[in-house]
């Protein structure tokens, strides 16, 4: 409260941004007709099956682990709430996702402050986040994106804070939040390992701030960082444990995250040409077909597969923005939304490259997340919806670059006036 009293103008500006974000999302939800995707229909069948029969199964009538339980359980809870309120579940889910989306902006602000330590970068990032079309459209999609983004941003905010404080409690909370993120979207599971690896290097080779600073040995530093990493990993495990136990008891097998393998196999078709018959799939499982296609592709069509597994998939993933489930009529806040998305992505490449050089900077963690998630997604079928969860990091880096340019212009103008 003391900070608010001393920074009234700044507080009012932030409140207005959040009000704008909430109003835009509410206006979107109430002014368009929302499309229900195939995935949403399958989720709906799954939730009814879970509530009515007690069977957790996606696209089947028998128990399976084809999808992680985070979003289905969120839907199931909302369905029960809607039933108690005598309301329709889809609109209720969308309004809850509106609140989650606005709350995510607060987490983006925290991440920007922890990473760049610049309040103008944080302010610009949430302004962009408030009006960025995919963040608005995703609230109307009964899909994992909005919930996954919230938990991922919560995890990254807590992880950056834990790196600053180096407290066991903070590392534990970060682990729980990562576990919740994975239960919604499985691909983020390995994320904490490279983050702690880079943090260890930062601690080993950080620049000394003063002559009187106590210098610890690399072994002491490593023990501290590894302990924090182990605590985070154990809390991820504890959060995932009920899911693993359920799979072991019900399915009699260990399923780390989910058992779907289609995205891996689909990713072996360059530029999504599913007529490609480079491998005969007869008698092979989906994973066997995928590995056979990779082997045949890199040996028989080497250049084509090299391009596909590098720039091809990256272009498919990042060049277009996520459109949610679709809606009509079209809802836009500003013109040329596609070009604005590309501006965010491509302008963030400059600070991204800068952070590869200045890897000791706290914002390097944002670059690590973008690079690791991009590498993971190179293994699977590319979809532009997969860029959604890392777009806040691109927005922060793009905002950082914009603020830097504006500050350089300001200093240049001041210099000319002084001369």
Coordinates of C-alpha atoms in Angstrom, one line a residue:
X1 CA 0.0 0.0 0.0
X2 CA 2.9 2.3 0.7
X3 CA 4.2 1.7 -2.8
X4 CA 0.8 2.4 -4.3
X5 CA 0.5 5.7 -2.4
X6 CA 3.9 6.8 -3.7
X7 CA 3.2 5.7 -7.3
X8 CA -0.4 6.8 -7.8
X9 CA -0.1 7.6 -11.5
X10 CA 1.7 4.3 -12.2
X11 CA -0.9 2.3 -10.3
X12 CA -3.8 4.1 -12.1
X13 CA -2.2 3.3 -15.4
X14 CA -1.9 -0.4 -14.6
X15 CA -5.5 -0.6 -13.3
X16 CA -6.7 1.1 -16.6
X17 CA -4.7 -1.5 -18.6
X18 CA -6.3 -4.3 -16.8
X19 CA -9.7 -2.8 -17.1
X20 CA -9.1 -2.4 -20.9
X21 CA -8.0 -6.1 -21.1
X22 CA -11.1 -7.3 -19.2
X23 CA -13.4 -5.1 -21.3
X24 CA -12.0 -6.3 -24.6
X25 CA -12.2 -9.9 -23.6
X26 CA -15.8 -9.5 -22.3
X27 CA -16.8 -7.6 -25.5
X28 CA -15.3 -10.4 -27.6
X29 CA -17.1 -13.1 -25.6
X30 CA -20.5 -11.4 -25.9
X31 CA -20.3 -10.0 -29.5
X32 CA -19.4 -13.0 -31.6
X33 CA -20.6 -16.6 -32.3
X34 CA -17.9 -19.0 -31.1
X35 CA -16.9 -22.1 -33.1
X36 CA -16.6 -25.4 -31.2
X37 CA -13.6 -27.3 -32.4
X38 CA -13.2 -31.0 -32.8
X39 CA -10.9 -31.2 -29.8
X40 CA -13.5 -29.4 -27.7
X41 CA -16.2 -31.9 -28.7
X42 CA -13.9 -34.7 -27.7
X43 CA -13.2 -33.0 -24.4
X44 CA -17.0 -32.6 -23.9
X45 CA -17.6 -36.3 -24.5
X46 CA -14.7 -37.1 -22.2
X47 CA -16.0 -34.9 -19.3
X48 CA -19.5 -36.3 -19.6
X49 CA -18.1 -39.9 -19.5
X50 CA -16.0 -39.0 -16.5
X51 CA -19.0 -37.4 -14.6
X52 CA -21.6 -40.0 -15.6
X53 CA -19.6 -43.2 -15.6
X54 CA -16.4 -42.4 -13.7
X55 CA -14.3 -43.4 -16.7
X56 CA -11.4 -41.1 -17.7
X57 CA -11.0 -41.7 -21.4
X58 CA -10.4 -39.5 -24.4
X59 CA -11.9 -40.6 -27.8
X60 CA -12.7 -44.0 -26.3
X61 CA -15.1 -45.8 -24.0
X62 CA -12.4 -47.5 -22.0
X63 CA -9.9 -45.8 -19.6
X64 CA -6.8 -44.4 -21.2
X65 CA -4.2 -41.7 -20.7
X66 CA -4.2 -40.1 -24.1
X67 CA -4.4 -36.6 -22.6
X68 CA -3.1 -35.2 -19.3
X69 CA -5.8 -34.5 -16.8
X70 CA -5.4 -30.8 -16.1
X71 CA -7.8 -29.3 -18.5
X72 CA -10.4 -32.2 -18.4
X73 CA -10.6 -31.8 -14.6
X74 CA -10.9 -28.1 -15.0
X75 CA -13.8 -28.6 -17.4
X76 CA -15.4 -31.2 -15.1
X77 CA -15.3 -28.9 -12.2
X78 CA -16.9 -26.1 -14.3
X79 CA -19.6 -28.5 -15.6
X80 CA -20.5 -29.4 -12.0
X81 CA -20.6 -25.7 -11.1
X82 CA -22.7 -24.9 -14.2
X83 CA -25.1 -27.6 -13.3
X84 CA -25.5 -26.2 -9.7
X85 CA -26.1 -22.8 -11.2
X86 CA -28.4 -24.1 -13.8
X87 CA -26.2 -22.5 -16.5
X88 CA -24.6 -23.6 -19.7
X89 CA -21.0 -24.9 -19.2
X90 CA -19.3 -23.4 -22.3
X91 CA -20.1 -19.8 -21.5
X92 CA -19.1 -20.3 -17.9
X93 CA -15.8 -21.8 -19.0
X94 CA -15.2 -18.8 -21.3
X95 CA -15.9 -16.3 -18.5
X96 CA -13.6 -18.1 -16.1
X97 CA -10.9 -18.1 -18.8
X98 CA -11.5 -14.3 -19.2
X99 CA -10.5 -13.9 -15.5
X100 CA -7.5 -16.3 -16.0
X101 CA -6.4 -14.4 -19.0
X102 CA -6.4 -11.0 -17.2
X103 CA -4.6 -12.6 -14.2
X104 CA -2.0 -13.8 -16.7
X105 CA -1.2 -10.2 -17.5
X106 CA -0.1 -9.7 -13.9
X107 CA 2.3 -12.6 -14.2
X108 CA 3.7 -11.2 -17.4
X109 CA 4.3 -7.9 -15.6
X110 CA 6.1 -9.8 -12.8
X111 CA 8.3 -11.8 -15.3
X112 CA 9.2 -8.7 -17.2
X113 CA 10.3 -6.9 -14.0
X114 CA 12.3 -9.9 -12.7
X115 CA 13.9 -10.4 -16.1
X116 CA 14.7 -6.9 -17.2
X117 CA 14.3 -4.8 -14.0
X118 CA 12.7 -2.1 -16.1
X119 CA 9.2 -0.9 -15.3
X120 CA 8.7 0.6 -18.7
X121 CA 9.4 -2.8 -20.3
X122 CA 6.9 -4.4 -18.0
X123 CA 4.3 -1.7 -18.7
X124 CA 4.6 -2.0 -22.5
X125 CA 4.5 -5.8 -22.2
X126 CA 1.1 -5.8 -20.5
X127 CA -0.2 -3.1 -22.8
X128 CA 0.6 -5.4 -25.8
X129 CA -0.7 -8.4 -23.9
X130 CA -4.0 -6.6 -23.2
X131 CA -4.7 -6.0 -26.9
X132 CA -2.8 -8.9 -28.6
X133 CA -5.5 -10.7 -30.6
X134 CA -4.7 -14.4 -29.8
X135 CA -4.8 -13.7 -26.0
X136 CA -8.3 -12.3 -26.5
X137 CA -9.5 -15.0 -28.9
X138 CA -8.2 -17.8 -26.8
X139 CA -10.7 -17.0 -24.0
X140 CA -13.5 -18.1 -26.3
X141 CA -11.8 -21.4 -27.1
X142 CA -12.6 -24.3 -24.8
X143 CA -9.1 -25.6 -25.2
X144 CA -6.0 -25.9 -23.0
X145 CA -4.2 -22.7 -24.1
X146 CA -5.5 -20.1 -21.6
X147 CA -5.1 -22.3 -18.6
X148 CA -1.7 -23.6 -19.7
X149 CA -0.5 -20.1 -20.3
X150 CA -1.5 -19.0 -16.8
X151 CA 0.3 -21.9 -15.1
X152 CA 3.4 -21.5 -17.3
X153 CA 3.7 -17.8 -16.5
X154 CA 3.1 -18.5 -12.8
X155 CA 5.9 -21.1 -12.9
X156 CA 8.3 -18.8 -14.8
X157 CA 7.6 -15.9 -12.4
X158 CA 8.2 -18.1 -9.4
X159 CA 11.2 -19.8 -10.9
X160 CA 12.9 -16.4 -11.6
X161 CA 12.0 -15.3 -8.1
X162 CA 13.5 -18.5 -6.7
X163 CA 16.7 -17.8 -8.6
X164 CA 16.8 -14.4 -7.0
X165 CA 16.1 -15.5 -3.5
X166 CA 17.7 -19.0 -3.7
X167 CA 15.3 -20.1 -1.0
X168 CA 14.1 -23.7 -0.8
X169 CA 10.5 -22.7 -0.3
X170 CA 10.4 -20.7 -3.5
X171 CA 12.1 -23.5 -5.4
X172 CA 9.4 -25.9 -4.1
X173 CA 6.5 -23.6 -5.1
X174 CA 8.1 -23.3 -8.6
X175 CA 8.1 -27.1 -8.8
X176 CA 4.4 -27.4 -7.9
X177 CA 3.5 -24.8 -10.5
X178 CA 5.5 -26.6 -13.2
X179 CA 3.8 -29.8 -12.2
X180 CA 0.4 -28.1 -12.7
X181 CA 1.6 -26.7 -16.0
X182 CA 2.6 -30.2 -17.2
X183 CA -0.7 -31.7 -16.2
X184 CA -2.3 -29.2 -18.6
X185 CA 0.3 -29.3 -21.4
X186 CA 2.8 -32.1 -21.2
X187 CA 5.6 -30.6 -23.3
X188 CA 6.9 -28.3 -20.5
X189 CA 8.1 -31.2 -18.2
X190 CA 11.8 -30.9 -18.9
X191 CA 11.9 -27.1 -18.8
X192 CA 13.4 -26.7 -15.3
X193 CA 16.5 -28.8 -16.1
X194 CA 18.1 -26.4 -18.6
X195 CA 16.9 -23.4 -16.6
X196 CA 18.8 -24.7 -13.5
X197 CA 21.8 -25.6 -15.8
X198 CA 22.0 -22.0 -17.1
X199 CA 21.5 -20.7 -13.6
X200 CA 24.4 -22.8 -12.3
X201 CA 26.7 -21.3 -15.0
X202 CA 25.5 -17.8 -14.2
X203 CA 26.4 -18.4 -10.5
X204 CA 29.8 -19.9 -11.4
X205 CA 30.8 -17.1 -13.7
X206 CA 28.9 -14.1 -12.5
X207 CA 30.7 -10.8 -12.3
X208 CA 31.7 -9.7 -8.8
X209 CA 29.9 -6.6 -7.6
X210 CA 32.5 -5.5 -5.1
X211 CA 35.9 -6.2 -3.6
X212 CA 34.3 -7.1 -0.2
X213 CA 32.0 -9.8 -1.7
X214 CA 32.6 -13.2 -0.2
X215 CA 33.7 -15.6 -2.9
X216 CA 32.3 -19.2 -2.6
X217 CA 33.9 -22.1 -4.3
X218 CA 32.3 -23.6 -7.4
X219 CA 31.6 -26.7 -5.4
X220 CA 29.6 -24.8 -2.8
X221 CA 27.7 -22.9 -5.5
X222 CA 27.0 -26.2 -7.3
X223 CA 25.7 -27.9 -4.1
X224 CA 23.3 -25.0 -3.5
X225 CA 22.0 -24.8 -7.1
X226 CA 21.7 -28.6 -7.4
X227 CA 19.8 -28.8 -4.1
X228 CA 17.3 -26.1 -5.3
X229 CA 16.9 -28.0 -8.6
X230 CA 16.3 -31.3 -6.8
X231 CA 13.7 -29.6 -4.6
X232 CA 11.9 -28.3 -7.7
X233 CA 12.1 -31.7 -9.4
X234 CA 10.7 -33.5 -6.3
X235 CA 7.8 -31.1 -6.2
X236 CA 7.1 -31.6 -9.9
X237 CA 7.1 -35.3 -9.1
X238 CA 4.8 -35.0 -6.1
X239 CA 2.4 -33.0 -8.2
X240 CA 2.5 -35.5 -11.0
X241 CA 2.3 -38.5 -8.7
X242 CA -1.5 -38.9 -8.5
X243 CA -1.6 -39.1 -12.3
X244 CA 1.2 -41.7 -12.4
X245 CA -0.5 -43.8 -9.6
X246 CA -3.9 -43.6 -11.5
X247 CA -2.2 -44.9 -14.7
X248 CA -0.4 -47.7 -12.9
X249 CA -3.5 -48.9 -11.1
X250 CA -6.0 -48.4 -13.9
X251 CA -3.9 -49.1 -17.0
X252 CA -1.2 -51.3 -15.4
X253 CA 1.5 -49.2 -17.1
X254 CA 3.7 -46.2 -16.4
X255 CA 2.7 -43.2 -18.5
X256 CA 4.9 -40.2 -17.9
X257 CA 2.6 -37.6 -19.3
X258 CA 0.2 -38.8 -22.0
X259 CA 0.2 -41.7 -24.4
X260 CA -0.7 -40.0 -27.7
X261 CA 2.0 -40.4 -30.3
X262 CA 0.2 -39.0 -33.4
X263 CA 2.0 -35.6 -33.2
X264 CA 5.4 -37.3 -33.4
X265 CA 4.5 -39.3 -36.4
X266 CA 2.7 -36.4 -38.1
X267 CA 5.8 -34.3 -37.7
X268 CA 7.7 -36.6 -40.1
X269 CA 5.7 -35.5 -43.1
X270 CA 7.6 -32.5 -44.6
X271 CA 5.4 -29.5 -45.0
X272 CA 2.4 -31.7 -44.0
X273 CA 2.3 -33.6 -47.3
X274 CA 0.5 -36.6 -45.9
X275 CA 0.5 -38.3 -49.4
X276 CA 4.2 -38.9 -49.0
X277 CA 4.7 -42.7 -49.2
X278 CA 8.4 -42.8 -48.3
X279 CA 7.7 -45.7 -45.9
X280 CA 5.2 -48.6 -46.1
X281 CA 3.3 -48.4 -42.7
X282 CA 1.9 -51.9 -43.0
X283 CA 2.4 -53.9 -39.8
X284 CA 4.1 -51.0 -38.0
X285 CA 3.1 -49.1 -34.9
X286 CA 2.8 -45.3 -35.1
X287 CA 6.2 -44.8 -33.4
X288 CA 7.8 -47.4 -35.6
X289 CA 6.4 -45.6 -38.7
X290 CA 7.7 -42.3 -37.4
X291 CA 11.3 -43.6 -36.8
X292 CA 11.3 -45.4 -40.1
X293 CA 10.2 -42.2 -41.9
X294 CA 12.9 -40.1 -40.1
X295 CA 15.6 -42.6 -41.1
X296 CA 14.4 -42.9 -44.7
X297 CA 13.9 -39.1 -45.0
X298 CA 17.3 -38.0 -43.8
X299 CA 19.1 -40.7 -45.9
X300 CA 17.0 -40.4 -49.1
X301 CA 15.8 -36.8 -49.1
X302 CA 18.4 -35.3 -46.8
X303 CA 18.1 -31.6 -47.7
X304 CA 14.4 -31.6 -47.7
X305 CA 14.3 -33.2 -44.2
X306 CA 17.0 -30.9 -42.9
X307 CA 15.1 -27.8 -44.0
X308 CA 11.8 -29.3 -42.6
X309 CA 13.3 -30.1 -39.2
X310 CA 14.8 -26.6 -38.8
X311 CA 13.5 -23.5 -40.6
X312 CA 10.4 -25.3 -42.0
X313 CA 8.9 -26.2 -38.7
X314 CA 10.0 -23.0 -37.0
X315 CA 8.2 -21.0 -39.8
X316 CA 5.0 -23.1 -39.4
X317 CA 5.1 -22.6 -35.6
X318 CA 5.9 -18.9 -35.3
X319 CA 5.0 -17.1 -38.5
X320 CA 1.2 -17.1 -37.9
X321 CA -0.8 -16.2 -34.8
X322 CA -3.2 -18.5 -33.0
X323 CA -6.9 -17.9 -33.9
X324 CA -8.5 -19.8 -31.1
X325 CA -11.4 -22.0 -32.1
X326 CA -12.7 -19.5 -34.6
X327 CA -15.5 -17.0 -34.4
X328 CA -17.8 -14.9 -36.5
X329 CA -18.0 -12.1 -37.3
X330 CA -14.3 -11.4 -37.0
X331 CA -13.2 -9.5 -33.9
X332 CA -10.2 -7.2 -34.1
X333 CA -8.8 -4.4 -31.9
X334 CA -6.4 -3.0 -34.5
X335 CA -5.8 -3.6 -38.2
X336 CA -3.1 -5.8 -39.6
X337 CA -3.1 -8.2 -36.7
X338 CA -1.0 -10.7 -38.5
X339 CA 1.7 -8.2 -39.3
X340 CA 1.7 -7.0 -35.6
X341 CA 2.3 -10.7 -34.6
X342 CA 5.2 -11.0 -37.0
X343 CA 6.6 -7.6 -35.8
X344 CA 6.6 -9.0 -32.2
X345 CA 8.3 -12.2 -33.2
X346 CA 11.0 -10.8 -35.5
X347 CA 11.8 -7.8 -33.4
X348 CA 12.4 -10.1 -30.4
X349 CA 15.2 -11.9 -32.4
X350 CA 17.6 -9.0 -31.7
X351 CA 17.4 -9.2 -27.9
X352 CA 17.3 -13.0 -28.2
X353 CA 20.7 -12.9 -30.0
X354 CA 21.9 -10.3 -27.5
X355 CA 21.1 -12.7 -24.6
X356 CA 23.1 -15.5 -26.2
X357 CA 26.1 -13.2 -25.8
X358 CA 25.1 -11.7 -22.4
X359 CA 24.0 -15.0 -21.0
X360 CA 24.6 -13.8 -17.4
X361 CA 21.7 -11.4 -17.6
X362 CA 18.5 -12.5 -15.8
X363 CA 16.5 -12.2 -19.0
X364 CA 18.6 -15.0 -20.5
X365 CA 16.2 -17.3 -18.9
X366 CA 13.5 -16.1 -21.3
X367 CA 15.8 -17.0 -24.2
X368 CA 16.4 -20.4 -22.7
X369 CA 12.7 -21.1 -22.5
X370 CA 12.1 -20.0 -26.1
X371 CA 15.1 -22.0 -27.4
X372 CA 14.3 -25.2 -25.5
X373 CA 10.6 -25.2 -26.4
X374 CA 11.4 -24.5 -30.0
X375 CA 13.8 -27.5 -30.0
X376 CA 11.2 -29.7 -28.4
X377 CA 8.6 -28.7 -30.9
X378 CA 10.9 -29.5 -33.8
X379 CA 10.3 -33.2 -32.9
X380 CA 6.5 -33.0 -33.5
X381 CA 4.0 -31.7 -36.0
X382 CA 4.2 -27.9 -36.2
X383 CA 1.0 -25.9 -35.5
X384 CA 0.8 -22.1 -35.0
X385 CA -1.2 -22.7 -31.9
X386 CA 2.0 -24.0 -30.3
X387 CA 3.5 -20.5 -30.3
X388 CA 0.7 -19.2 -28.0
X389 CA 2.3 -20.2 -24.7
X390 CA 5.7 -18.6 -25.4
X391 CA 4.3 -15.4 -27.0
X392 CA 4.4 -13.5 -23.7
X393 CA 8.2 -14.0 -23.7
X394 CA 8.5 -12.7 -27.2
X395 CA 6.3 -9.8 -26.2
X396 CA 8.6 -9.0 -23.2
X397 CA 11.8 -9.2 -25.4
X398 CA 10.1 -7.1 -28.1
X399 CA 9.1 -4.5 -25.5
X400 CA 12.6 -4.5 -24.1
X401 CA 14.0 -3.8 -27.6
X402 CA 11.4 -1.0 -28.2
X403 CA 12.1 0.7 -24.9
X404 CA 15.9 0.5 -25.6
X405 CA 15.4 2.2 -29.0
X406 CA 13.2 4.9 -27.5
X407 CA 15.7 5.6 -24.7
X408 CA 18.5 5.8 -27.3
X409 CA 16.4 8.3 -29.3
X410 CA 15.7 10.3 -26.2
X411 CA 19.3 10.5 -25.2
X412 CA 20.3 11.5 -28.7
X413 CA 17.8 14.3 -28.7
X414 CA 19.0 15.5 -25.3
X415 CA 22.6 15.4 -26.6
X416 CA 21.7 17.5 -29.6
X417 CA 19.9 20.1 -27.4
X418 CA 22.9 20.2 -25.0
X419 CA 25.3 20.8 -27.8

